[in-house]
Amino acid sequence: MVEAVHGFDNYPNPVAHQTTVRYELTRSSPVTLSILDASGRRVAELVNARQSTGAYSVAWNATDAPAGVYYCTLQAEGRTTTRPLVVNH
């Protein structure tokens, strides 16, 4: 099976105020992009929609999030990919 997602990352990391999450879909897919805290609770849902093939970028404003480790989780084409990110005010 061909992977549906390529280039999933965020910058900057560590995050002072805002980070931009980037990913590329190789085919149309339902997409959910969430930020989870260290306990696995969803603190933000950035995307919940069907998206077409192409490159995407989504900003997350972490100004109100307490400092700590978070997880950026991307669900697409029945697969889940997770990347850690650090909020450091």
Coordinates of N, CA and C in Angstrom, one line a residue:
M1 N 0.8 -1.2 0.0 CA 0.0 0.0 0.0 C 0.9 1.2 0.0
V2 N 0.6 2.2 -0.8 CA 1.3 3.5 -0.9 C 0.9 4.4 0.3
E3 N 1.9 5.0 0.9 CA 1.6 5.9 2.0 C 0.8 7.1 1.6
A4 N -0.2 7.5 2.4 CA -1.1 8.6 2.0 C -0.5 9.9 2.5
V5 N 0.5 9.9 3.4 CA 1.0 11.1 4.0 C 2.5 11.2 3.9
H6 N 3.1 12.3 3.5 CA 4.5 12.5 3.4 C 4.9 13.8 4.1
G7 N 6.1 14.0 4.6 CA 6.6 15.2 5.1 C 5.9 15.8 6.3
F8 N 5.4 15.0 7.2 CA 4.7 15.4 8.4 C 5.7 15.9 9.4
D9 N 5.7 17.3 9.6 CA 6.6 17.9 10.6 C 6.0 19.2 11.1
N10 N 6.6 19.8 12.1 CA 6.2 21.1 12.5 C 7.5 21.9 12.8
Y11 N 7.3 23.3 12.7 CA 8.4 24.2 12.9 C 7.9 25.5 13.4
P12 N 8.4 26.1 14.4 CA 9.6 25.6 15.2 C 9.2 24.6 16.2
N13 N 10.2 23.9 16.7 CA 10.0 22.9 17.7 C 11.3 22.8 18.5
P14 N 11.4 23.4 19.7 CA 10.4 23.8 20.6 C 9.6 25.0 20.2
V15 N 8.4 25.1 20.7 CA 7.4 26.1 20.4 C 7.4 27.2 21.5
A16 N 7.6 28.4 21.1 CA 7.5 29.5 22.1 C 6.0 30.0 22.1
H17 N 5.5 30.4 20.9 CA 4.2 30.9 20.8 C 3.3 30.2 19.8
Q18 N 3.9 29.9 18.6 CA 3.1 29.3 17.5 C 4.0 28.4 16.7
T19 N 3.4 27.3 16.3 CA 4.1 26.4 15.4 C 3.3 26.1 14.2
T20 N 3.9 25.8 13.1 CA 3.2 25.4 11.8 C 3.4 24.0 11.5
V21 N 2.3 23.2 11.4 CA 2.4 21.8 11.1 C 2.2 21.7 9.6
R22 N 3.1 20.9 9.0 CA 3.1 20.7 7.5 C 3.0 19.2 7.2
Y23 N 2.2 18.9 6.2 CA 2.1 17.5 5.7 C 1.6 17.6 4.3
E24 N 1.8 16.5 3.6 CA 1.4 16.3 2.2 C 0.7 15.0 2.0
L25 N -0.5 15.1 1.4 CA -1.3 13.9 1.1 C -1.0 13.5 -0.3
T26 N -0.8 12.2 -0.5 CA -0.6 11.6 -1.8 C -1.8 11.2 -2.5
R27 N -2.9 11.2 -1.7 CA -4.3 11.0 -2.3 C -5.3 11.5 -1.4
S28 N -6.5 11.8 -1.9 CA -7.6 12.3 -1.1 C -7.9 11.4 0.1
S29 N -8.2 12.0 1.2 CA -8.4 11.2 2.4 C -9.1 12.0 3.5
P30 N -9.9 11.4 4.4 CA -10.3 12.0 5.6 C -9.1 12.3 6.5
V31 N -9.0 13.5 7.0 CA -7.9 13.9 7.8 C -8.3 14.4 9.2
T32 N -7.7 14.0 10.2 CA -7.8 14.6 11.6 C -6.4 14.9 12.1
L33 N -6.2 16.2 12.4 CA -5.0 16.7 12.9 C -5.2 17.3 14.3
S34 N -4.7 16.7 15.4 CA -4.9 17.1 16.7 C -3.6 17.3 17.5
I35 N -3.8 18.1 18.6 CA -2.7 18.3 19.5 C -3.1 17.7 20.8
L36 N -2.3 16.7 21.4 CA -2.6 16.0 22.6 C -1.6 16.5 23.7
D37 N -2.1 16.5 24.9 CA -1.2 16.8 26.0 C -0.5 15.5 26.4
A38 N 0.4 15.5 27.4 CA 1.2 14.3 27.8 C 0.3 13.2 28.3
S39 N -0.9 13.6 28.8 CA -1.8 12.6 29.3 C -2.7 12.0 28.2
G40 N -2.6 12.5 27.0 CA -3.4 12.0 25.8 C -4.7 12.7 25.6
R41 N -4.9 13.7 26.4 CA -6.1 14.5 26.2 C -6.0 15.5 25.0
R42 N -7.0 15.6 24.2 CA -7.0 16.5 23.0 C -7.1 17.9 23.6
V43 N -6.1 18.8 23.2 CA -6.2 20.2 23.6 C -6.5 21.1 22.4
A44 N -6.4 20.5 21.2 CA -6.8 21.3 20.0 C -7.0 20.3 18.9
E45 N -8.0 20.6 18.1 CA -8.3 19.9 16.9 C -8.1 20.9 15.7
L46 N -7.1 20.7 15.0 CA -6.7 21.7 13.9 C -7.4 21.4 12.6
V47 N -7.6 20.1 12.3 CA -8.3 19.7 11.0 C -9.2 18.5 11.3
N48 N -10.4 18.5 10.8 CA -11.2 17.4 10.8 C -12.1 17.5 9.5
A49 N -11.5 17.0 8.4 CA -12.2 17.2 7.1 C -11.6 16.2 6.1
R50 N -12.3 16.0 5.0 CA -11.7 15.3 3.9 C -10.9 16.3 3.1
Q51 N -9.6 15.9 2.8 CA -8.8 16.8 2.0 C -8.3 16.1 0.8
S52 N -8.1 16.9 -0.2 CA -7.6 16.5 -1.5 C -6.1 16.3 -1.5
T53 N -5.5 15.6 -2.5 CA -4.1 15.4 -2.7 C -3.5 16.8 -2.7
G54 N -2.3 17.0 -2.0 CA -1.6 18.2 -2.0 C -0.9 18.5 -0.7
A55 N -0.2 19.6 -0.6 CA 0.5 20.0 0.6 C -0.3 21.0 1.4
Y56 N -0.2 20.8 2.7 CA -1.0 21.6 3.7 C -0.1 22.1 4.8
S57 N -0.5 23.3 5.3 CA 0.2 23.8 6.5 C -0.9 24.4 7.4
V58 N -0.8 24.1 8.7 CA -1.8 24.6 9.7 C -1.0 25.1 10.9
A59 N -1.4 26.3 11.4 CA -0.8 26.9 12.5 C -1.5 26.5 13.8
W60 N -0.7 26.3 14.8 CA -1.3 26.1 16.2 C -0.7 27.2 17.1
N61 N -1.6 28.0 17.7 CA -1.2 29.0 18.6 C -1.1 28.4 20.0
A62 N 0.1 28.3 20.5 CA 0.4 27.6 21.8 C 0.5 28.6 23.0
T63 N 0.2 29.8 22.7 CA 0.4 30.9 23.8 C -0.3 30.5 25.1
D64 N -1.5 30.0 25.0 CA -2.2 29.7 26.3 C -2.0 28.3 26.8
A65 N -1.2 27.5 26.1 CA -0.8 26.1 26.5 C 0.3 26.2 27.6
P66 N 0.1 25.5 28.7 CA 1.2 25.4 29.6 C 2.5 24.8 29.0
A67 N 3.6 25.2 29.5 CA 4.9 24.6 29.0 C 4.9 23.1 29.2
G68 N 5.4 22.3 28.3 CA 5.5 20.9 28.5 C 5.6 20.2 27.2
V69 N 5.5 18.8 27.2 CA 5.5 18.0 26.0 C 4.1 17.8 25.5
Y70 N 3.9 17.9 24.2 CA 2.6 17.6 23.6 C 2.9 16.7 22.4
Y71 N 1.8 16.2 21.8 CA 1.9 15.3 20.7 C 1.0 15.8 19.6
C72 N 1.6 15.9 18.4 CA 0.8 16.3 17.2 C 0.5 15.0 16.5
T73 N -0.8 14.7 16.4 CA -1.3 13.4 15.8 C -2.0 13.7 14.5
L74 N -1.6 13.0 13.5 CA -2.2 13.1 12.2 C -2.8 11.8 11.8
Q75 N -4.1 11.7 11.6 CA -4.8 10.5 11.1 C -5.3 10.7 9.7
A76 N -4.8 9.8 8.8 CA -5.2 9.9 7.4 C -5.1 8.5 6.8
E77 N -6.1 8.2 6.0 CA -6.1 6.9 5.2 C -5.9 5.7 6.2
G78 N -6.6 5.8 7.3 CA -6.6 4.7 8.3 C -5.4 4.5 9.1
R79 N -4.4 5.5 9.0 CA -3.2 5.4 9.7 C -3.0 6.6 10.6
T80 N -2.3 6.4 11.7 CA -2.0 7.5 12.6 C -0.5 7.7 12.7
T81 N -0.1 8.9 12.6 CA 1.3 9.3 12.8 C 1.4 10.4 13.9
T82 N 2.3 10.2 14.8 CA 2.4 11.1 15.9 C 3.9 11.7 16.0
R83 N 4.0 13.0 16.3 CA 5.2 13.6 16.4 C 5.2 14.4 17.8
P84 N 6.3 14.3 18.6 CA 6.3 15.1 19.8 C 6.6 16.6 19.5
L85 N 6.1 17.4 20.3 CA 6.5 18.8 20.2 C 6.6 19.4 21.7
V86 N 7.4 20.3 21.9 CA 7.7 20.9 23.2 C 7.3 22.3 23.2
V87 N 6.4 22.7 24.2 CA 6.1 24.1 24.4 C 7.0 24.6 25.5
N88 N 7.7 25.7 25.2 CA 8.7 26.3 26.1 C 8.5 27.8 26.1
H89 N 7.7 28.3 27.0 CA 7.5 29.8 27.0 C 8.6 30.5 27.6

